Coordinates of C-alpha atoms and ligand atoms in Angstrom, one line a residue:
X1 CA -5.8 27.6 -16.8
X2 CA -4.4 27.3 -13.3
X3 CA -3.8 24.7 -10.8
X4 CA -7.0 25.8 -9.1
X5 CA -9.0 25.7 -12.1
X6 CA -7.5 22.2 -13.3
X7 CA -8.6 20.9 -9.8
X8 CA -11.8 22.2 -9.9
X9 CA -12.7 20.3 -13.1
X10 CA -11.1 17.2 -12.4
X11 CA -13.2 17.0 -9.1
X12 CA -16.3 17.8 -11.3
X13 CA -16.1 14.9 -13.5
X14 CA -14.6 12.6 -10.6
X15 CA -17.0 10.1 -9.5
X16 CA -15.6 9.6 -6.1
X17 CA -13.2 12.1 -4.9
X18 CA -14.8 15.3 -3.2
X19 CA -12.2 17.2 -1.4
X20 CA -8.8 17.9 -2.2
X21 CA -6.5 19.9 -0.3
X22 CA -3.3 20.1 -1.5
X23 CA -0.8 22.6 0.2
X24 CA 1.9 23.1 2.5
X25 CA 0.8 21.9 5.9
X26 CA -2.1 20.5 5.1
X27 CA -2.2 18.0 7.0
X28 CA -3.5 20.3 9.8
X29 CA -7.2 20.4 7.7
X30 CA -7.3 16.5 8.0
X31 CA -9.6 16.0 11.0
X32 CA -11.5 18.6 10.1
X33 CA -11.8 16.7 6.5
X34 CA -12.3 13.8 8.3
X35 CA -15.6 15.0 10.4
X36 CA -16.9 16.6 7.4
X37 CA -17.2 13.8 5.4
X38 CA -17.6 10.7 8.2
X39 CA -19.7 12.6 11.1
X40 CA -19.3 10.3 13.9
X41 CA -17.5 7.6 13.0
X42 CA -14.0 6.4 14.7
X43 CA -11.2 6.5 12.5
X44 CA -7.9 4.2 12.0
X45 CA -4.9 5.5 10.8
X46 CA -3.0 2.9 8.7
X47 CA 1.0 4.0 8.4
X48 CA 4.0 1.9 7.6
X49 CA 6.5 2.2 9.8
X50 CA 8.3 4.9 8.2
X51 CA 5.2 7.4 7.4
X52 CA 4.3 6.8 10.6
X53 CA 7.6 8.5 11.9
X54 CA 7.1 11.0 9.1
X55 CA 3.1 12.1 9.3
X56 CA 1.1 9.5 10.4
X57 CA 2.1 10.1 14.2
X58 CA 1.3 13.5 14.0
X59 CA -2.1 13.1 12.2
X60 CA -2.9 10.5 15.2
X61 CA -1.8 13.3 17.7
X62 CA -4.7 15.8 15.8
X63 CA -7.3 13.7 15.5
X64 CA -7.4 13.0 19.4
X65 CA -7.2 16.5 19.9
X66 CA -10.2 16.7 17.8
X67 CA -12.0 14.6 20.1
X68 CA -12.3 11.9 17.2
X69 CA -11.9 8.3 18.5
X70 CA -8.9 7.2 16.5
X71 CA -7.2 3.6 16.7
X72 CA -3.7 3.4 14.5
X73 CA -2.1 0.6 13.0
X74 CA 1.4 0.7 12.2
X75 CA 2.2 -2.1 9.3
X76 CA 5.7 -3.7 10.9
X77 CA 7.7 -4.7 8.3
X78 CA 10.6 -3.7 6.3
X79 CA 9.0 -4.5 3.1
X80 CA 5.5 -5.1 1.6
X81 CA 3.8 -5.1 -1.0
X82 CA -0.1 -4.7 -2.7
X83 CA -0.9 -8.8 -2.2
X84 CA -4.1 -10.2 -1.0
X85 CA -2.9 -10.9 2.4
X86 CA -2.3 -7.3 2.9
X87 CA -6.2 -6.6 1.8
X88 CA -7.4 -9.0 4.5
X89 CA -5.3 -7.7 7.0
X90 CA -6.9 -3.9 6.2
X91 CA -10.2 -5.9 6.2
X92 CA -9.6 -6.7 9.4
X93 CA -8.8 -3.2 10.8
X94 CA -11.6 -1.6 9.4
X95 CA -13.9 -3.9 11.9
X96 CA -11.9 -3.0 14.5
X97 CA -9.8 -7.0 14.7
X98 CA -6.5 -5.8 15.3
X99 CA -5.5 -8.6 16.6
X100 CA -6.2 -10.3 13.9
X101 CA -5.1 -7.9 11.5
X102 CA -1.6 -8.4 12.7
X103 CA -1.6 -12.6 12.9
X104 CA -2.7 -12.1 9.3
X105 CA 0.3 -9.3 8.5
X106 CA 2.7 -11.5 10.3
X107 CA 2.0 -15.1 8.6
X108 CA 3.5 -16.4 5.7
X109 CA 2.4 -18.1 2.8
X110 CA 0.4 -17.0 -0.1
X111 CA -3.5 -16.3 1.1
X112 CA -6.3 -18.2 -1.4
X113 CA -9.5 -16.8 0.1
X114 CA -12.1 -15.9 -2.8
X115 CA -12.1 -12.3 -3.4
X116 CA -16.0 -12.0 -4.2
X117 CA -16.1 -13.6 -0.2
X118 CA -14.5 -10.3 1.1
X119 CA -17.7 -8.1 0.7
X120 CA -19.3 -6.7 3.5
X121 CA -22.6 -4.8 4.4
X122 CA -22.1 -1.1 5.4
X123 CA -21.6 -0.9 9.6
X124 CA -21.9 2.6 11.2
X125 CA -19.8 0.4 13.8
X126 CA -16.7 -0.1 11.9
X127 CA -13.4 2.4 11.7
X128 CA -13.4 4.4 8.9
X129 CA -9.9 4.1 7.4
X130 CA -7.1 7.1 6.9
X131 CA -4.2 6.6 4.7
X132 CA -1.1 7.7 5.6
X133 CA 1.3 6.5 3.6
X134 CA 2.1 6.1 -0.6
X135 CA 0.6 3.9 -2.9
X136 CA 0.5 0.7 -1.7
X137 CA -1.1 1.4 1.4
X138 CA -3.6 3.7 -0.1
X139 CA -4.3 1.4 -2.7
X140 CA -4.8 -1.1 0.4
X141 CA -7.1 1.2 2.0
X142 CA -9.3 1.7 -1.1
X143 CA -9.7 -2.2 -1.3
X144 CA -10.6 -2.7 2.0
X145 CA -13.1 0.2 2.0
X146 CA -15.0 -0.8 -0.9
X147 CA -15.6 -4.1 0.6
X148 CA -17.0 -2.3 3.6
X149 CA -19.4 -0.1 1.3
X150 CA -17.6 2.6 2.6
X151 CA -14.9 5.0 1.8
X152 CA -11.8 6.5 3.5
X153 CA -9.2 9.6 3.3
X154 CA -6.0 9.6 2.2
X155 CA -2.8 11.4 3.2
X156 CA -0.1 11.2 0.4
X157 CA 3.6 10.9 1.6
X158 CA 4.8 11.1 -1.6
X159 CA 4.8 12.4 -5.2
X160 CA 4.8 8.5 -6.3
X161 CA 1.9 7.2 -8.3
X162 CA -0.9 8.2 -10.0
X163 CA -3.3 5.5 -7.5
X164 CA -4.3 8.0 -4.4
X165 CA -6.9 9.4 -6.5
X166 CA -7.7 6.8 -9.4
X167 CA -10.4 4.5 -10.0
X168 CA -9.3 0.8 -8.7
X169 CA -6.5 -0.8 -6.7
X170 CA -3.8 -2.8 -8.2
X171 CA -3.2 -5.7 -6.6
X172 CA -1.3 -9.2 -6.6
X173 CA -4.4 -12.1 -6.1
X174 CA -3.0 -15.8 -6.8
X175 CA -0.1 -14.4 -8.8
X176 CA -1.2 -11.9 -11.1
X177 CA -1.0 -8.7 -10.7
X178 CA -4.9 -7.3 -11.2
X179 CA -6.8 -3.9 -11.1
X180 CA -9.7 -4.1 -8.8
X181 CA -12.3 -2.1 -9.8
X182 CA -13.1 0.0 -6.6
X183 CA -14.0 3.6 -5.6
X184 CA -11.3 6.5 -5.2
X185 CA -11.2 8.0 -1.7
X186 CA -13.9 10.9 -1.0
X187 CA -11.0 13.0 0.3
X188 CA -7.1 13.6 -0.4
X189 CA -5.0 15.6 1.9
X190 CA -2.0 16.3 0.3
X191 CA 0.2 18.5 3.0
X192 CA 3.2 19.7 0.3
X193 CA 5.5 19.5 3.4
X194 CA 5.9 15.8 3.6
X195 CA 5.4 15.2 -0.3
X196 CA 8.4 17.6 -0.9
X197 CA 10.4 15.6 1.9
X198 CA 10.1 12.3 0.4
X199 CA 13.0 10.2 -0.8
X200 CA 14.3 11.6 -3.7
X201 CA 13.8 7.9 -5.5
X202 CA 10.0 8.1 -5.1
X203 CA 9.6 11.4 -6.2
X204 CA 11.5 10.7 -9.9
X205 CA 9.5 7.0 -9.0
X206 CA 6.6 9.4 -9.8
X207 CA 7.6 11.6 -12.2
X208 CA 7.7 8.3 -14.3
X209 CA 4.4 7.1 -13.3
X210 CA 3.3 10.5 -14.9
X211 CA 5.4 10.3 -18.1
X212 CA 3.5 7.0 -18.6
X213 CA 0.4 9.1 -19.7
X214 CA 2.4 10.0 -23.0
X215 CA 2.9 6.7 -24.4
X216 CA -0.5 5.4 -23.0
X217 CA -2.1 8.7 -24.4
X218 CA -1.1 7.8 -28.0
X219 CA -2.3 4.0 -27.4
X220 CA -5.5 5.0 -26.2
X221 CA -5.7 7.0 -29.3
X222 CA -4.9 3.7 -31.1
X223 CA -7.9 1.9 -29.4
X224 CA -10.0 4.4 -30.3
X225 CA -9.3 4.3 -33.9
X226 CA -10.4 0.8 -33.7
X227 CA -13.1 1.4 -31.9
X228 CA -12.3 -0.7 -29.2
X229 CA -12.2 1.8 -26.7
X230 CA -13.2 5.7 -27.7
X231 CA -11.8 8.5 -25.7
X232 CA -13.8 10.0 -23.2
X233 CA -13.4 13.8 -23.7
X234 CA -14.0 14.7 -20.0
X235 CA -11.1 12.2 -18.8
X236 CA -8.9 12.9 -22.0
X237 CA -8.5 17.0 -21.4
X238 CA -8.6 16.8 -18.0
X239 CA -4.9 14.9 -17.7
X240 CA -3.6 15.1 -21.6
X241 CA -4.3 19.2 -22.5
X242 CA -1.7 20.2 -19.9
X243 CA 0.7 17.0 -19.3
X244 CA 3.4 18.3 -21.4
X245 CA 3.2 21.2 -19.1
X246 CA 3.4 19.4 -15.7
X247 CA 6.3 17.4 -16.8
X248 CA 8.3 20.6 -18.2
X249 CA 10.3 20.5 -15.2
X250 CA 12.4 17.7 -14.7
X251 CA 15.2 20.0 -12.7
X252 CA 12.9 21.4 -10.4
X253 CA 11.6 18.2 -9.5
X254 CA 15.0 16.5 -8.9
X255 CA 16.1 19.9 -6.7
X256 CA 12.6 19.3 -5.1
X257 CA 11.4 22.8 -5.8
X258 CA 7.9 23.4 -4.2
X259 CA 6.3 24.5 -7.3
X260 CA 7.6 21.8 -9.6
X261 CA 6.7 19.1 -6.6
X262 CA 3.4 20.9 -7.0
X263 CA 2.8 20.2 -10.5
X264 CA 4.1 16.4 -10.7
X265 CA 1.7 15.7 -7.8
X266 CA -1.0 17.4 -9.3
X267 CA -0.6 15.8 -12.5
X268 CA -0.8 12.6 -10.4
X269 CA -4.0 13.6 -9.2
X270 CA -5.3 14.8 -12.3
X271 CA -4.6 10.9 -13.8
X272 CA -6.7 9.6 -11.3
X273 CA -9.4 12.1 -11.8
X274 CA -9.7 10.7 -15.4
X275 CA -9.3 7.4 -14.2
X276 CA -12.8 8.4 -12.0
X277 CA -14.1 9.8 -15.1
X278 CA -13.6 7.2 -17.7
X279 CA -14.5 4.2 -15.1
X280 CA -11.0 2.5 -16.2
X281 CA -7.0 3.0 -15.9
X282 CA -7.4 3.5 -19.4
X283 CA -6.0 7.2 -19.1
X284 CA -3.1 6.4 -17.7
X285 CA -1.8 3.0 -18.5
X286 CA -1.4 1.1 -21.6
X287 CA 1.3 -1.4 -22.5
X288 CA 4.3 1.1 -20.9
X289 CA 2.6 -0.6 -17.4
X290 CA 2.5 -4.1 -18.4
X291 CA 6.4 -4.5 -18.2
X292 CA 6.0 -3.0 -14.8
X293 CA 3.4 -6.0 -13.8
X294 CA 5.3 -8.4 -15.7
X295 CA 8.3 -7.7 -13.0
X296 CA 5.8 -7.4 -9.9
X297 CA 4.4 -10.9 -11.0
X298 CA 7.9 -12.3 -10.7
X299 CA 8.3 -10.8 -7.7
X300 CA 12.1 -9.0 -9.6
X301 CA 14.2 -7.7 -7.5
X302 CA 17.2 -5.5 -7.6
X303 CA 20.0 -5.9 -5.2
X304 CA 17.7 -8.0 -2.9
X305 CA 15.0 -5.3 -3.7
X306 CA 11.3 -5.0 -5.3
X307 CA 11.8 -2.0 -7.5
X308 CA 9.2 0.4 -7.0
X309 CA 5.9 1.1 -9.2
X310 CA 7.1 4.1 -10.8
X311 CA 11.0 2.8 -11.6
X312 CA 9.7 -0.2 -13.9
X313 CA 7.1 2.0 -15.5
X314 CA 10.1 4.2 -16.1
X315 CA 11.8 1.4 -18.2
X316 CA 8.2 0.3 -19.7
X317 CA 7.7 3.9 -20.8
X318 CA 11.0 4.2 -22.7
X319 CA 10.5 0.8 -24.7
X320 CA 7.6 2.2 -25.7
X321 CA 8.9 5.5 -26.5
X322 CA 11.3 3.8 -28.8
X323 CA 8.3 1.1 -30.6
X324 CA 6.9 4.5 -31.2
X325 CA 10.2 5.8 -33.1
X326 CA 9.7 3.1 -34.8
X327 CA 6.4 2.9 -36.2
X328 CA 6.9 6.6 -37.5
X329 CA 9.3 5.4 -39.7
X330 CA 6.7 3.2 -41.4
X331 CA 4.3 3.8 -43.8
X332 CA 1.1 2.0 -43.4
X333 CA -0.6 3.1 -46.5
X334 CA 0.7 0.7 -48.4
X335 CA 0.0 -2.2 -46.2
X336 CA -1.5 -5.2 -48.3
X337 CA -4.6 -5.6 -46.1
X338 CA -5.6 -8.5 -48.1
X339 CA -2.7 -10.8 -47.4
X340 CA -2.9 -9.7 -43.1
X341 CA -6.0 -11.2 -43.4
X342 CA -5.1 -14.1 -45.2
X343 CA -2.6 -14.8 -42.4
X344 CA -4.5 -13.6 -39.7
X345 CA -4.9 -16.7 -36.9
X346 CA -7.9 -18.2 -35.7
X347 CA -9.1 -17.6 -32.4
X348 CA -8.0 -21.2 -31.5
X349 CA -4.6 -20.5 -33.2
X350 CA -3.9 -17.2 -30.4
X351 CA -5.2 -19.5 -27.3
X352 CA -2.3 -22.0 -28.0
X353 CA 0.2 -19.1 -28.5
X354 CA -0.8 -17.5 -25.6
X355 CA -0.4 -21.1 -24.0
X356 CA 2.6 -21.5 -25.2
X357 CA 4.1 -17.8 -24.4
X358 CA 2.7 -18.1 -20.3
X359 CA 4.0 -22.1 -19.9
X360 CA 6.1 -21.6 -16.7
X361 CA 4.6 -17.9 -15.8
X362 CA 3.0 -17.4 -12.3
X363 CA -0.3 -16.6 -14.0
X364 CA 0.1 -19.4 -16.9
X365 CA -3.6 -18.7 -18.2
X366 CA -3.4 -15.1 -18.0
X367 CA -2.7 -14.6 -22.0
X368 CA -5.3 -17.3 -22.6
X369 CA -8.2 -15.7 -20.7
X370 CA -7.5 -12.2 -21.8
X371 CA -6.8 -13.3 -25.9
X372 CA -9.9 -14.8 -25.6
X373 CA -11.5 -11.4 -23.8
X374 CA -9.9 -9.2 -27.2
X375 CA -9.7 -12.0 -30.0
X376 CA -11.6 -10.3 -33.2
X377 CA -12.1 -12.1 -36.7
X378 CA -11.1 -11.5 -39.7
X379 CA -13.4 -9.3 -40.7
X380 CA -13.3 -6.9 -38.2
X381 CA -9.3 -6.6 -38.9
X382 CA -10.0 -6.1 -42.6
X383 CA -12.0 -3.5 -41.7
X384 CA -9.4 -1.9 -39.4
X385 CA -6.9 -2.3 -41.3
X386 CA -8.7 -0.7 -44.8
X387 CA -9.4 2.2 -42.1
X388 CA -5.6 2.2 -41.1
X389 CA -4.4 2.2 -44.8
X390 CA -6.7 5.3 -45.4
X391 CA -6.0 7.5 -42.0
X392 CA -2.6 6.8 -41.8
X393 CA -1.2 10.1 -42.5
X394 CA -3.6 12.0 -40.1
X395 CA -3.4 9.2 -37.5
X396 CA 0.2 9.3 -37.8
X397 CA 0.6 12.8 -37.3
X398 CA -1.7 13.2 -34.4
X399 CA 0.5 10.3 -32.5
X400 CA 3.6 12.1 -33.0
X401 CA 1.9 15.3 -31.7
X402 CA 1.0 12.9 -28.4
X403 CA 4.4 10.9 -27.8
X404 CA 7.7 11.5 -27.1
X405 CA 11.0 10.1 -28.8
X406 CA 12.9 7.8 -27.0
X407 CA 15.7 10.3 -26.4
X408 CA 13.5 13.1 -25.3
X409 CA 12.0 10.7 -22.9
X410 CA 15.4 9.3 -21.7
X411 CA 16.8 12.7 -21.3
X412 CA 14.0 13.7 -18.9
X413 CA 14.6 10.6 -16.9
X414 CA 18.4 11.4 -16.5
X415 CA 17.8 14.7 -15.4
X416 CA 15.1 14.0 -12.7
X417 CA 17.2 10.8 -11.4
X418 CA 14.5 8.0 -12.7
X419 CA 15.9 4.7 -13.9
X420 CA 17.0 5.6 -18.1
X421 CA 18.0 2.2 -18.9
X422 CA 16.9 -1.3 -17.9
X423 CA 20.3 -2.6 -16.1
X424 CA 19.3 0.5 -13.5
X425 CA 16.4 -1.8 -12.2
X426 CA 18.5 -5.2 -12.8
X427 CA 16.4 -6.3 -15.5
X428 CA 18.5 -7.1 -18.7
X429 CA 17.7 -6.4 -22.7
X430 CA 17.3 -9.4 -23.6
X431 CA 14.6 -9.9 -20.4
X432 CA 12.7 -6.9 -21.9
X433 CA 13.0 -7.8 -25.8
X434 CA 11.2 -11.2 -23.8
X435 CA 8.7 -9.6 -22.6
X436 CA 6.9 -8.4 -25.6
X437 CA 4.9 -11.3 -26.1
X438 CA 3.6 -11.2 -22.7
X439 CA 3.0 -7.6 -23.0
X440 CA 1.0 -8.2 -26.5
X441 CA -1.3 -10.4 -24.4
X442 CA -1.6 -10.1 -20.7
X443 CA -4.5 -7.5 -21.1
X444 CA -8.0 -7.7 -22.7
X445 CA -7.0 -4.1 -23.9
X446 CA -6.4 -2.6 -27.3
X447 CA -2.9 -1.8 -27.8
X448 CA -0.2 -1.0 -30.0
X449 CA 1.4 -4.4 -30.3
X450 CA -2.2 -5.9 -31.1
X451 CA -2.3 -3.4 -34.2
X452 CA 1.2 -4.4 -35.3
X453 CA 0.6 -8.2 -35.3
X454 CA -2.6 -7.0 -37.5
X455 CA -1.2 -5.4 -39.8
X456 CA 2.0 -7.7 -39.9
X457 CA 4.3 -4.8 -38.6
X458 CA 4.9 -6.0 -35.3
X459 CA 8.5 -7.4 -36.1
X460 CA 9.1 -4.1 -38.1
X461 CA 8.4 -1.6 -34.4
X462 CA 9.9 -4.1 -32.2
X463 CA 12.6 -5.3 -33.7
X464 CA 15.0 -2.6 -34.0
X465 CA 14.5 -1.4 -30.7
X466 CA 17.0 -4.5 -29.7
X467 CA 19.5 -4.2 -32.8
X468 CA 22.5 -2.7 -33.6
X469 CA 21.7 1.4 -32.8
X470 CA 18.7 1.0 -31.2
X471 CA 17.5 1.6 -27.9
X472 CA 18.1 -1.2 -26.1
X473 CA 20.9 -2.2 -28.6
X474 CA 21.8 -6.2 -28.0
Ligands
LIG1 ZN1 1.2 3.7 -12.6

C-alpha cells in the first residue's frame, strides 16, 4: 500500500478531517482549500513569531491575493505554551477582539474561567481560524474552534507531533495537563518545504512522538485483553500495519531527506486519523505520554527551557521500552491468582494512596479522581487475572511482535538526534523511577502498570529498570 492509498483510508474513517494536501509547496493550494471548505467567511491567520517569518507571512500575502478578507495575528512571545489563557486569547481572535486577544496574551497570572463557559453559538460573522504554526498553536486553534461550532485549517511547520490531525487538544487548565475532547481540523496543508526546513530538534521531537505508538500499541492491546478498552480495527490498521515501516528510517530523517520527512509526517497524520476514528488518543498514547505530562505539569525545564512535547515522550517511550524487557522475562502462568486477590486493595485503600502519592503535586486530586474513574473489585481482577494466567503465552508473544526493546528503541533515538537518556532533558533517574506512581494513576485508562499491581508483578517490571544493568541504572 502506498502513501496515497494509506491517506485515502485514513481520511475515510476520520471523522473530521477532509482534505489533506501534503507536498512540496503546498502551501500555494491553501486559499483555494480555504474557500472550498469556508465559502465566504474572513479568515485569521494565527502564527508565532517565528512561523510567521517562516510561512505564515507568505500564506497572508496569498490569501489577499485571493481576494479573501484575512486579519493575522502574530503570538509575541519568546515562549508559550498549550495553557488556558492561550485558549481565550484564540477565543478572542476568532470573534474578531484583537485587542483583546493581545491584553489577554500579554497578562500574567494563571486564568480560572470555567471551561464549560467558553462555548459559543455558530456566527457566520466570526473569522474562521488558519493555523500556521506546530502543535501548540494548532492544538490552540482546534480549542478555540470547537467552542465556536466551527472548524479551521491548519498549516504544519513541522514534523513534530501527532496533534494537527487527532481528535482533541491537550491542554494545561488549573494545573493539569488535560485532553479536550474537540474536533480535528477539516483541512491540513502540509507544504513539505517548510516541514523539511524545520529545526532539526523538532523533527527528531517528532519522530519520538511517533515511536510512542509502539509502546502505546502493545498497552492498548493490554486494555483490550481486559476488556477495558477493545481495539477498534479501523483505527488500529490504519497507524499500527505500517508503523514499523514509517519509522525505518531514522538516517534519513536526521539528514532531512524529503522522502523519509515524508513518511514521519505522514505517520503523524495517520495517528491522528485513528485518533478521529476511535474517538480517543487511545492509538497513540498510553503511559510512554504520562511522563511527558507529568513534566508539563511541573512546568520542567532544561537549561531555563520547557522541553518540547516530543523530547519527554522520547524519554517516556524508552522507560517503557525497558518495563516491557522486563515483563518478557516473566512468566505469568504461574501467577497465584488466588493470593493477588487476597491482597488486592479496596477502593477506599487506592483513594488514600493516590492521596498520598499527589500530596504536594499541582493537580493533588488528579490520582484520586481518576482511581476512582478505573478502580475494579476483586472479582473482576480474579477474572482477569484467571484469563492472564491462561493467554499468557499468546498474549506474550503478540506484545513482543508489537514493542520494541529498549536498545532497539534507544539506538533509533541516537541516530535520528532525539533525547536517548533522561539527563538529555535534565530530568534525573531517580526523578523518573518517581514518577511511576504517578504514571500508574494519573489516567482513568487501562495500562500496563495497572496489570502489574494486579497481578503483584509491578515491582518485578519496574524495578530493574533502575538497578544495577538496567536501563536507567541508579
Ligand atoms: Zn504525543
Amino acid at each position: 500500500m502506498d502513501s496515497k492509498e494509506r491517506i485515502a483510508r485514513g481520511l475515510a474513517v476520520s471523522t473530521d478531517t477532509k482534505i489533506f494536501e501534503m507536498r512540496s509547496g503546498a502551501a500555494e493550494c491553501a486559499p483555494q482549500v480555504f474557500k472550498q471548505c469556508f465559502p465566504g467567511r474572513k479568515a485569521a491567520i494565527v502564527a508565532d513569531v517565528n512561523t510567521w517569518r517562516v510561512l505564515g507571512k507568505s500564506v497572508d500575502s496569498l490569501f489577499r491575493a485571493a481576494s479573501i478578507p484575512t486579519e493575522s495575528y502574530v503570538i509575541d512571545k519568546n515562549e508559550f505554551h498549550a495553557e488556558w489563557r492561550y485558549v481565550e486569547m484564540t477565543d478572542r481572535i476568532v470573534e474578531g477582539r484583537f485587542d483583546e486577544a493581545r491584553a489577554l496574551e500579554n497578562s500574567t497570572g494563571y486564568s480560572d474561567s470555567p471551561a464549560e463557559d467558553s462555548f459559543r453559538p455558530a456566527d457566520e460573522n466570526n473569522f474562521v481560524l488558519v493555523s500556521v504554526g506546530s502543535g501548540v498553536i494548532n492544538d490552540l486553534c482546534k480549542l478555540a474552534s470547537h467552542h465556536h461550532a466551527q472548524s479551521y485549517l491548519t498549516l504544519p511547520t513541522a514534523a513534530s507531533v501527532d496533534g494537527y490531525t487527532s481528535f482533541g487538544a491537550s491542554i494545561t487548565y488549573q494545573g493539569a495537563k488535560q485532553t479536550f475532547s474537540c474536533p480535528a481540523p477539516v483541512a491540513v496543508v502540509a507544504d513539505l518545504d517548510v516541514i523539511a526546513a524545520a529545526p532539526k530538534e523538532m523533527t527528531a521531537a517528532g519522530y519520538a512522538d511517533l515511536a510512542a505508538k509502539v509502546p502505546a500499541g502493545a498497552e492498548w492491546m493490554i486494555a483490550d485483553f481486559v476488556g477495558s478498552e477493545p481495539i477498534i480495527p479501523d483505527a488500529w490498521h490504519l497507524l499500527q500495519d505500517h508503523l514499523d515501516d514509517l519509522l525505518a528510517d531514522p538516517e534519513g530523517v536526521a539528514e532531512g531527506k524529503p522522502e523519509a520527512i515524508a513518511d514521519l509526517f505522514e505517520g503523524l497524520v495517520l495517528s491522528g486519523f485513528a485518533m478521529q476514528a476511535a474517538q480517543s488518543s487511545r492509538p497513540a498514547s498510553c503511559c510512554d505520554h504520562l511522563f511527558s505530562h507529568i513534566l508539563d505539569m511541573t512546568e520542567h525545564r532544561f537549561n531555563g527551557k520547557l522541553q518540547s512535547h516530543g523530547f519527554q515522550v522520547a524519554i517516556g517511550t524508552l522507560t517503557m521500552c525497558a518495563v516491557f524487557d522486563n515483563l518478557f522475562k516473566l512468566d505469568l502462568s504461574d501467577i497465584d491468582v488466588e493470593s493477588c486477590v487476597a491482597a488486592w486493595p479496596t477502593l477506599e485503600q487506592e483513594q488514600n494512596r493516590a492521596l498520598e502519592v499527589f500530596k504536594g503535586f499541582p493537580a493533588p486530586r488528579l490520582g484520586y479522581d481518576q482511581i476512582t474513574l478505573k478502580y475494579e473489585d476483586a472479582e473482576k481482577v480474579r477474572k482477569e487475572l484467571t484469563d492472564l494466567k491462561a493467554v499468557w503465552p499468546q498474549l506474550k508473544e503478540r506484545l513482543q511482535g508489537q514493542v520494541y526493546s529498549f536498545e532497539k528503541m534507544q539506538r533509533m533515538f541516537k541516530i535520528v538526534g532525539a533525547p536517548s537518556d533522561p539527563s538529555e532533558i535534565g530530568v534525573t533517574r531517580e526523578q523518573i523511577r518517581d514518577m511511576f506512581p504517578k504514571v500508574q494513576l494519573m489516567r482513568y485508562r487501562f495500562n500496563l502498570l495497572d496489570l502489574a499491581k494486579r497481578g503483584g508483578f509491578y515491582e518485578a517490571i519496574v524495578d530493574p529498570v533502575f538497578a544495577r544493568g538496567g536501563a536507567w541504572e541508579i
